[in-house]
mmCIF file of C-alpha atoms in Angstrom:
data_model
loop_
_atom_site.group_PDB
_atom_site.id
_atom_site.type_symbol
_atom_site.label_atom_id
_atom_site.label_comp_id
_atom_site.label_asym_id
_atom_site.label_seq_id
_atom_site.Cartn_x
_atom_site.Cartn_y
_atom_site.Cartn_z
ATOM 1 C CA UNK A 427 0.000 0.000 0.000
ATOM 2 C CA UNK A 428 1.076 3.569 -0.680
ATOM 3 C CA UNK A 429 2.807 4.854 2.532
ATOM 4 C CA UNK A 430 0.747 8.072 2.581
ATOM 5 C CA UNK A 431 -2.495 6.109 2.189
ATOM 6 C CA UNK A 432 -1.365 3.653 4.889
ATOM 7 C CA UNK A 433 -0.572 6.550 7.262
ATOM 8 C CA UNK A 434 -4.000 8.024 6.538
ATOM 9 C CA UNK A 435 -5.676 4.725 7.416
ATOM 10 C CA UNK A 436 -3.536 4.378 10.563
ATOM 11 C CA UNK A 437 -4.572 7.864 11.654
ATOM 12 C CA UNK A 438 -8.170 6.653 11.796
ATOM 13 C CA UNK A 439 -7.209 4.232 14.576
ATOM 14 C CA UNK A 440 -8.038 5.811 17.992
ATOM 15 C CA UNK A 441 -4.781 4.714 19.746
ATOM 16 C CA UNK A 442 -2.636 5.849 16.822
ATOM 17 C CA UNK A 443 -4.457 9.202 16.708
ATOM 18 C CA UNK A 444 -3.985 9.620 20.467
ATOM 19 C CA UNK A 445 -0.222 9.191 20.146
ATOM 20 C CA UNK A 446 -0.141 11.445 17.064
ATOM 21 C CA UNK A 447 -2.135 14.228 18.784
ATOM 22 C CA UNK A 448 -0.147 13.952 22.031
ATOM 23 C CA UNK A 449 3.069 14.353 20.062
ATOM 24 C CA UNK A 450 2.131 17.169 17.681
ATOM 25 C CA UNK A 451 -0.360 19.370 19.589
ATOM 26 C CA UNK A 452 2.323 21.018 21.802
ATOM 27 C CA UNK A 453 4.515 21.692 18.737
ATOM 28 C CA UNK A 454 1.610 23.333 16.913
ATOM 29 C CA UNK A 455 0.747 25.483 19.927
ATOM 30 C CA UNK A 456 4.392 26.502 20.317
ATOM 31 C CA UNK A 457 5.076 27.259 16.662
ATOM 32 C CA UNK A 458 1.720 29.037 16.304
ATOM 33 C CA UNK A 459 2.471 31.191 19.366
ATOM 34 C CA UNK A 460 5.943 32.045 18.001
ATOM 35 C CA UNK A 461 4.576 33.069 14.596
ATOM 36 C CA UNK A 462 1.853 35.162 16.243
ATOM 37 C CA UNK A 463 4.343 36.783 18.644
ATOM 38 C CA UNK A 464 6.469 37.840 15.664
ATOM 39 C CA UNK A 465 3.348 39.062 13.863
ATOM 40 C CA UNK A 466 2.164 41.082 16.889
ATOM 41 C CA UNK A 467 5.632 42.622 17.274
ATOM 42 C CA UNK A 468 5.554 43.689 13.626
ATOM 43 C CA UNK A 469 1.973 44.941 13.874
ATOM 44 C CA UNK A 470 2.567 47.040 16.995
ATOM 45 C CA UNK A 471 6.159 48.233 16.603
ATOM 46 C CA UNK A 472 7.346 47.900 13.002
ATOM 47 C CA UNK A 473 4.592 49.138 10.698
ATOM 48 C CA UNK A 474 3.868 52.887 10.834
ATOM 49 C CA UNK A 475 0.497 54.304 11.881
ATOM 50 C CA UNK A 476 -2.064 54.751 9.108
ATOM 51 C CA UNK A 477 -2.328 58.328 7.841
ATOM 52 C CA UNK A 478 -6.120 58.358 8.276
ATOM 53 C CA UNK A 479 -6.907 55.791 10.986
ATOM 54 C CA UNK A 480 -3.872 56.355 13.179
ATOM 55 C CA UNK A 481 -2.979 53.394 15.395
ATOM 56 C CA UNK A 482 -6.486 51.918 15.313
ATOM 57 C CA UNK A 483 -5.678 50.169 12.028
ATOM 58 C CA UNK A 484 -3.323 47.867 14.012
ATOM 59 C CA UNK A 485 -6.461 46.019 15.159
ATOM 60 C CA UNK A 486 -6.679 44.739 11.567
ATOM 61 C CA UNK A 487 -3.705 42.432 12.256
ATOM 62 C CA UNK A 488 -5.791 40.355 14.655
ATOM 63 C CA UNK A 489 -9.265 41.027 13.247
ATOM 64 C CA UNK A 490 -8.568 39.777 9.719
ATOM 65 C CA UNK A 491 -6.802 36.487 10.691
ATOM 66 C CA UNK A 492 -9.604 35.754 13.196
ATOM 67 C CA UNK A 493 -12.273 36.463 10.560
ATOM 68 C CA UNK A 494 -10.546 34.193 8.042
ATOM 69 C CA UNK A 495 -10.188 31.486 10.676
ATOM 70 C CA UNK A 496 -13.862 31.759 11.675
ATOM 71 C CA UNK A 497 -14.864 30.856 8.119
ATOM 72 C CA UNK A 498 -12.045 28.397 7.342
ATOM 73 C CA UNK A 499 -12.724 26.412 10.525
ATOM 74 C CA UNK A 500 -16.437 26.210 9.686
ATOM 75 C CA UNK A 501 -15.594 24.940 6.190
ATOM 76 C CA UNK A 502 -13.231 22.331 7.656
ATOM 77 C CA UNK A 503 -15.859 21.295 10.209
ATOM 78 C CA UNK A 504 -18.414 20.833 7.421
ATOM 79 C CA UNK A 505 -15.950 18.735 5.371
ATOM 80 C CA UNK A 506 -15.191 16.475 8.363
ATOM 81 C CA UNK A 507 -18.909 16.246 9.145
ATOM 82 C CA UNK A 508 -19.765 15.326 5.545
ATOM 83 C CA UNK A 509 -17.095 12.582 5.534
ATOM 84 C CA UNK A 510 -18.393 11.331 8.887
ATOM 85 C CA UNK A 511 -21.982 11.306 7.636
ATOM 86 C CA UNK A 512 -21.165 9.448 4.421
ATOM 87 C CA UNK A 513 -18.451 6.995 5.530
ATOM 88 C CA UNK A 514 -19.221 6.851 9.287
ATOM 89 C CA UNK A 515 -15.578 7.449 10.214
ATOM 90 C CA UNK A 516 -15.527 7.985 13.980
ATOM 91 C CA UNK A 517 -12.390 10.112 13.983
ATOM 92 C CA UNK A 518 -13.965 12.513 11.471
ATOM 93 C CA UNK A 519 -16.952 12.939 13.814
ATOM 94 C CA UNK A 520 -14.533 13.742 16.633
ATOM 95 C CA UNK A 521 -12.522 16.182 14.504
ATOM 96 C CA UNK A 522 -15.677 17.917 13.219
ATOM 97 C CA UNK A 523 -16.942 18.451 16.751
ATOM 98 C CA UNK A 524 -13.490 19.575 17.934
ATOM 99 C CA UNK A 525 -13.542 22.335 15.286
ATOM 100 C CA UNK A 526 -16.661 24.003 16.719
ATOM 101 C CA UNK A 527 -15.367 25.533 20.009
ATOM 102 C CA UNK A 528 -12.171 26.858 18.388
ATOM 103 C CA UNK A 529 -14.156 28.257 15.448
ATOM 104 C CA UNK A 530 -16.633 29.881 17.820
ATOM 105 C CA UNK A 531 -13.731 31.450 19.749
ATOM 106 C CA UNK A 532 -12.287 32.930 16.549
ATOM 107 C CA UNK A 533 -15.751 34.247 15.618
ATOM 108 C CA UNK A 534 -16.174 35.905 19.034
ATOM 109 C CA UNK A 535 -12.709 37.466 18.646
ATOM 110 C CA UNK A 536 -13.640 38.687 15.133
ATOM 111 C CA UNK A 537 -16.847 40.327 16.358
ATOM 112 C CA UNK A 538 -15.223 41.792 19.480
ATOM 113 C CA UNK A 539 -12.141 43.224 17.738
ATOM 114 C CA UNK A 540 -14.307 44.532 14.880
ATOM 115 C CA UNK A 541 -16.573 46.205 17.399
ATOM 116 C CA UNK A 542 -13.622 47.771 19.229
ATOM 117 C CA UNK A 543 -12.291 49.099 15.902
ATOM 118 C CA UNK A 544 -15.779 50.269 14.880
ATOM 119 C CA UNK A 545 -16.285 52.531 17.894
ATOM 120 C CA UNK A 546 -13.559 55.085 17.040
ATOM 121 C CA UNK A 547 -13.864 54.671 13.235
ATOM 122 C CA UNK A 548 -17.634 54.382 12.699
ATOM 123 C CA UNK A 549 -18.724 55.980 15.951
ATOM 124 C CA UNK A 550 -20.644 52.894 17.058
ATOM 125 C CA UNK A 551 -19.880 49.533 18.664
ATOM 126 C CA UNK A 552 -22.369 47.697 16.476
ATOM 127 C CA UNK A 553 -24.383 48.149 13.289
ATOM 128 C CA UNK A 554 -26.792 45.720 11.648
ATOM 129 C CA UNK A 555 -24.598 45.754 8.584
ATOM 130 C CA UNK A 556 -24.721 42.670 6.281
ATOM 131 C CA UNK A 557 -21.120 41.579 7.057
ATOM 132 C CA UNK A 558 -21.507 41.984 10.817
ATOM 133 C CA UNK A 559 -24.933 40.345 10.878
ATOM 134 C CA UNK A 560 -23.862 37.326 8.818
ATOM 135 C CA UNK A 561 -20.770 36.880 11.019
ATOM 136 C CA UNK A 562 -23.077 36.963 14.068
ATOM 137 C CA UNK A 563 -25.252 34.282 12.440
ATOM 138 C CA UNK A 564 -22.051 32.229 11.957
ATOM 139 C CA UNK A 565 -21.451 32.463 15.721
ATOM 140 C CA UNK A 566 -25.026 31.258 16.365
ATOM 141 C CA UNK A 567 -24.430 28.330 13.989
ATOM 142 C CA UNK A 568 -21.271 27.379 15.892
ATOM 143 C CA UNK A 569 -23.198 27.588 19.174
ATOM 144 C CA UNK A 570 -25.971 25.490 17.605
ATOM 145 C CA UNK A 571 -23.481 22.777 16.609
ATOM 146 C CA UNK A 572 -21.911 22.778 20.097
ATOM 147 C CA UNK A 573 -25.315 22.778 21.800
ATOM 148 C CA UNK A 574 -26.712 19.983 19.647
ATOM 149 C CA UNK A 575 -23.611 17.844 20.213
ATOM 150 C CA UNK A 576 -23.989 18.138 23.978
ATOM 151 C CA UNK A 577 -27.782 17.779 24.026
ATOM 152 C CA UNK A 578 -27.849 14.140 22.867
ATOM 153 C CA UNK A 579 -26.462 11.416 25.130
ATOM 154 C CA UNK A 580 -25.340 9.015 22.388
ATOM 155 C CA UNK A 581 -22.040 10.534 21.190
ATOM 156 C CA UNK A 582 -22.257 9.146 17.673
ATOM 157 C CA UNK A 583 -25.874 10.219 17.135
ATOM 158 C CA UNK A 584 -25.046 13.615 18.615
ATOM 159 C CA UNK A 585 -22.082 14.052 16.255
ATOM 160 C CA UNK A 586 -24.202 13.077 13.245
ATOM 161 C CA UNK A 587 -27.010 15.507 14.157
ATOM 162 C CA UNK A 588 -24.576 18.354 14.829
ATOM 163 C CA UNK A 589 -22.593 17.427 11.712
ATOM 164 C CA UNK A 590 -25.716 17.745 9.590
ATOM 165 C CA UNK A 591 -26.204 21.282 10.928
ATOM 166 C CA UNK A 592 -22.581 22.070 10.026
ATOM 167 C CA UNK A 593 -23.039 20.727 6.484
ATOM 168 C CA UNK A 594 -26.242 22.735 5.964
ATOM 169 C CA UNK A 595 -24.697 25.822 7.582
ATOM 170 C CA UNK A 596 -21.878 25.981 5.037
ATOM 171 C CA UNK A 597 -24.203 27.919 2.679
ATOM 172 C CA UNK A 598 -23.612 30.900 4.963
ATOM 173 C CA UNK A 599 -19.898 31.152 4.081
ATOM 174 C CA UNK A 600 -20.289 32.611 0.557
ATOM 175 C CA UNK A 601 -22.980 34.946 1.919
ATOM 176 C CA UNK A 602 -20.486 36.287 4.509
ATOM 177 C CA UNK A 603 -17.736 36.577 1.906
ATOM 178 C CA UNK A 604 -19.821 38.387 -0.718
ATOM 179 C CA UNK A 605 -22.002 40.372 1.716
ATOM 180 C CA UNK A 606 -19.885 43.491 1.117
ATOM 181 C CA UNK A 607 -20.402 43.124 -2.648
ATOM 182 C CA UNK A 608 -24.063 42.126 -2.768
ATOM 183 C CA UNK A 609 -25.404 44.764 -0.375
ATOM 184 C CA UNK A 610 -24.612 48.344 0.597
ATOM 185 C CA UNK A 611 -22.310 47.792 3.526
ATOM 186 C CA UNK A 612 -20.654 49.963 6.134
ATOM 187 C CA UNK A 613 -17.900 47.352 6.259
ATOM 188 C CA UNK A 614 -15.198 48.020 3.674
ATOM 189 C CA UNK A 615 -14.823 45.713 0.689
ATOM 190 C CA UNK A 616 -11.996 43.264 0.178
ATOM 191 C CA UNK A 617 -8.718 44.997 1.053
ATOM 192 C CA UNK A 618 -6.385 42.038 1.391
ATOM 193 C CA UNK A 619 -6.153 39.250 -1.122
ATOM 194 C CA UNK A 620 -4.333 35.991 -0.500
ATOM 195 C CA UNK A 621 -3.515 35.371 -4.159
ATOM 196 C CA UNK A 622 -4.244 38.619 -6.025
ATOM 197 C CA UNK A 623 -3.041 42.164 -5.425
ATOM 198 C CA UNK A 624 -3.918 43.692 -2.055
ATOM 199 C CA UNK A 625 -5.037 47.296 -1.632
ATOM 200 C CA UNK A 626 -2.683 47.674 1.337
ATOM 201 C CA UNK A 627 0.888 48.749 0.772
ATOM 202 C CA UNK A 628 3.102 45.605 0.551
ATOM 203 C CA UNK A 629 5.337 46.939 3.360
ATOM 204 C CA UNK A 630 2.362 46.678 5.769
ATOM 205 C CA UNK A 631 1.530 43.070 4.917
ATOM 206 C CA UNK A 632 4.293 40.825 6.429
ATOM 207 C CA UNK A 633 2.945 40.997 10.045
ATOM 208 C CA UNK A 634 -0.474 40.019 8.725
ATOM 209 C CA UNK A 635 0.890 36.936 6.959
ATOM 210 C CA UNK A 636 2.721 35.939 10.166
ATOM 211 C CA UNK A 637 -0.544 36.283 12.073
ATOM 212 C CA UNK A 638 -2.424 34.256 9.441
ATOM 213 C CA UNK A 639 0.232 31.522 9.604
ATOM 214 C CA UNK A 640 0.281 31.627 13.425
ATOM 215 C CA UNK A 641 -3.496 31.372 13.837
ATOM 216 C CA UNK A 642 -3.645 28.426 11.413
ATOM 217 C CA UNK A 643 -0.860 26.485 13.162
ATOM 218 C CA UNK A 644 -2.293 27.348 16.588
ATOM 219 C CA UNK A 645 -5.696 26.071 15.459
ATOM 220 C CA UNK A 646 -4.173 22.722 14.415
ATOM 221 C CA UNK A 647 -2.781 22.394 17.954
ATOM 222 C CA UNK A 648 -6.150 23.254 19.472
ATOM 223 C CA UNK A 649 -7.941 20.841 17.141
ATOM 224 C CA UNK A 650 -5.578 17.976 18.006
ATOM 225 C CA UNK A 651 -5.840 18.653 21.771
ATOM 226 C CA UNK A 652 -9.657 18.828 21.754
ATOM 227 C CA UNK A 653 -9.993 15.792 19.497
ATOM 228 C CA UNK A 654 -7.588 13.840 21.721
ATOM 229 C CA UNK A 655 -9.710 14.596 24.814
ATOM 230 C CA UNK A 656 -12.948 13.572 23.058
ATOM 231 C CA UNK A 657 -11.292 10.457 21.615
ATOM 232 C CA UNK A 658 -10.159 9.396 25.104
ATOM 233 C CA UNK A 659 -13.623 10.027 26.583
ATOM 234 C CA UNK A 660 -15.222 7.825 23.920
ATOM 235 C CA UNK A 661 -12.617 5.066 24.293
ATOM 236 C CA UNK A 662 -12.489 5.193 28.104
ATOM 237 C CA UNK A 663 -13.135 1.485 28.550
ATOM 238 C CA UNK A 664 -10.366 0.299 26.217
ATOM 239 C CA UNK A 665 -6.985 -1.024 27.364
ATOM 240 C CA UNK A 666 -5.007 1.408 25.219
ATOM 241 C CA UNK A 667 -6.860 4.330 26.866
ATOM 242 C CA UNK A 668 -5.956 2.982 30.326
ATOM 243 C CA UNK A 669 -2.323 2.759 29.183
ATOM 244 C CA UNK A 670 -2.432 6.282 27.774
ATOM 245 C CA UNK A 671 -3.825 7.514 31.096
ATOM 246 C CA UNK A 672 -1.036 5.751 32.963
ATOM 247 C CA UNK A 673 -3.490 3.466 34.762
ATOM 248 C CA UNK A 674 -2.333 0.182 33.208
ATOM 249 C CA UNK A 675 1.266 -0.883 32.616
ATOM 250 C CA UNK B 111 -5.205 60.360 17.280
ATOM 251 C CA UNK B 112 -3.493 57.263 18.662
ATOM 252 C CA UNK B 113 -6.546 55.226 19.800
ATOM 253 C CA UNK B 114 -4.086 53.331 21.984
ATOM 254 C CA UNK B 115 -6.752 52.142 24.443
ATOM 255 C CA UNK B 116 -8.819 50.591 21.656
ATOM 256 C CA UNK B 117 -5.749 48.788 20.302
ATOM 257 C CA UNK B 118 -4.845 47.480 23.784
ATOM 258 C CA UNK B 119 -8.431 46.319 24.369
ATOM 259 C CA UNK B 120 -8.553 44.477 21.030
ATOM 260 C CA UNK B 121 -5.219 42.715 21.611
ATOM 261 C CA UNK B 122 -6.305 41.842 25.166
ATOM 262 C CA UNK B 123 -9.480 40.205 23.806
ATOM 263 C CA UNK B 124 -7.377 38.235 21.318
ATOM 264 C CA UNK B 125 -4.924 37.122 24.038
ATOM 265 C CA UNK B 126 -7.806 36.074 26.317
ATOM 266 C CA UNK B 127 -9.332 34.053 23.475
ATOM 267 C CA UNK B 128 -6.020 32.272 22.833
ATOM 268 C CA UNK B 129 -5.549 31.579 26.539
ATOM 269 C CA UNK B 130 -9.030 30.037 26.755
ATOM 270 C CA UNK B 131 -8.386 28.057 23.574
ATOM 271 C CA UNK B 132 -5.200 26.675 25.152
ATOM 272 C CA UNK B 133 -6.542 25.957 28.647
ATOM 273 C CA UNK B 134 -9.988 24.508 27.799
ATOM 274 C CA UNK B 135 -8.678 21.422 25.904
ATOM 275 C CA UNK B 136 -5.974 20.925 28.582
ATOM 276 C CA UNK B 137 -8.691 20.832 31.239
ATOM 277 C CA UNK B 138 -10.850 18.465 29.153
ATOM 278 C CA UNK B 139 -7.870 16.181 28.617
ATOM 279 C CA UNK B 140 -6.915 16.053 32.293
ATOM 280 C CA UNK B 141 -10.563 15.303 33.219
ATOM 281 C CA UNK B 142 -10.745 12.522 30.615
ATOM 282 C CA UNK B 143 -7.465 10.955 31.814
ATOM 283 C CA UNK B 144 -8.584 11.189 35.454
ATOM 284 C CA UNK B 145 -11.932 9.538 34.629
ATOM 285 C CA UNK B 146 -10.110 6.694 32.836
ATOM 286 C CA UNK B 147 -7.758 6.136 35.791
ATOM 287 C CA UNK B 148 -10.685 6.060 38.260
ATOM 288 C CA UNK B 149 -12.655 3.672 36.048
ATOM 289 C CA UNK B 150 -9.617 1.389 35.718
ATOM 290 C CA UNK B 151 -9.131 1.322 39.501
ATOM 291 C CA UNK B 152 -12.822 0.525 40.063
ATOM 292 C CA UNK B 153 -12.706 -2.273 37.476
ATOM 293 C CA UNK B 154 -9.478 -3.664 38.967
ATOM 294 C CA UNK B 155 -11.001 -3.658 42.477
ATOM 295 C CA UNK B 156 -14.101 -5.450 41.163
ATOM 296 C CA UNK B 157 -11.973 -8.131 39.461
ATOM 297 C CA UNK B 158 -10.007 -8.912 42.649
ATOM 298 C CA UNK B 159 -10.836 -12.357 44.141
ATOM 299 C CA UNK B 160 -13.192 -12.026 47.094
ATOM 300 C CA UNK B 161 -14.518 -8.670 45.958
ATOM 301 C CA UNK B 162 -18.272 -8.221 46.337
ATOM 302 C CA UNK B 163 -20.255 -8.438 43.077
#
């Protein structure tokens, strides 16, 4: 068998995943924190203040990566959930459900940092603007997935029900993305492009890319740690779990 | 205008979110491992000869 394919199959085994997550989660947290620390240093001390917004534009360096993560994590959760629904792979159920709290946290950070930026720039903490409203709906969807997962006793049924909500909820992502184009919006249009030309001066962008990299790597650490905990809870009666917990020799 | 307080507040929110995102899974993991250890001890005690059914 192809080694990559074999590794992929091995990863689906709960004990193998436990060892994998235990090994790599701390590295991801550490590397993510380092990348973000470098990004924050650049954002606060290296790039000059904006000629119109002053220092308030520095909030962008955390707001934009959080906003991207809020949507990327939801997309990943929906992909895992779809795989779990179709092929009944237990690990994919676990990973899908592990995405939700981290994604919700990034969404809260997006809304909070956007609100803090909005007060001095727009003169208000909140506006029922299409971008803000759709991002708030995304938070409610995350909370719905988390709530549904914890409302049903049977873990597998709970994951399937919550996964279905995640799959259906993915229709919101293009609405969030294009909300600034489809409707008159207080929120500015696309300023930063991952692949095309950004409207920001290139000298201002490096801290943002460090933050984007850092948040992604950090999220992988968080995902592995949460999935490991859920995996152990589900496999509590197995010998390998007792060994992992240090109960059995 | 520096808007320093707004910048500090935003970065504080972000740091708090990261801290929660780091500590919450750690807590879940330690609870799961503790539950497994307790369950193993209970099962081991039940399997001992002479233990009450």
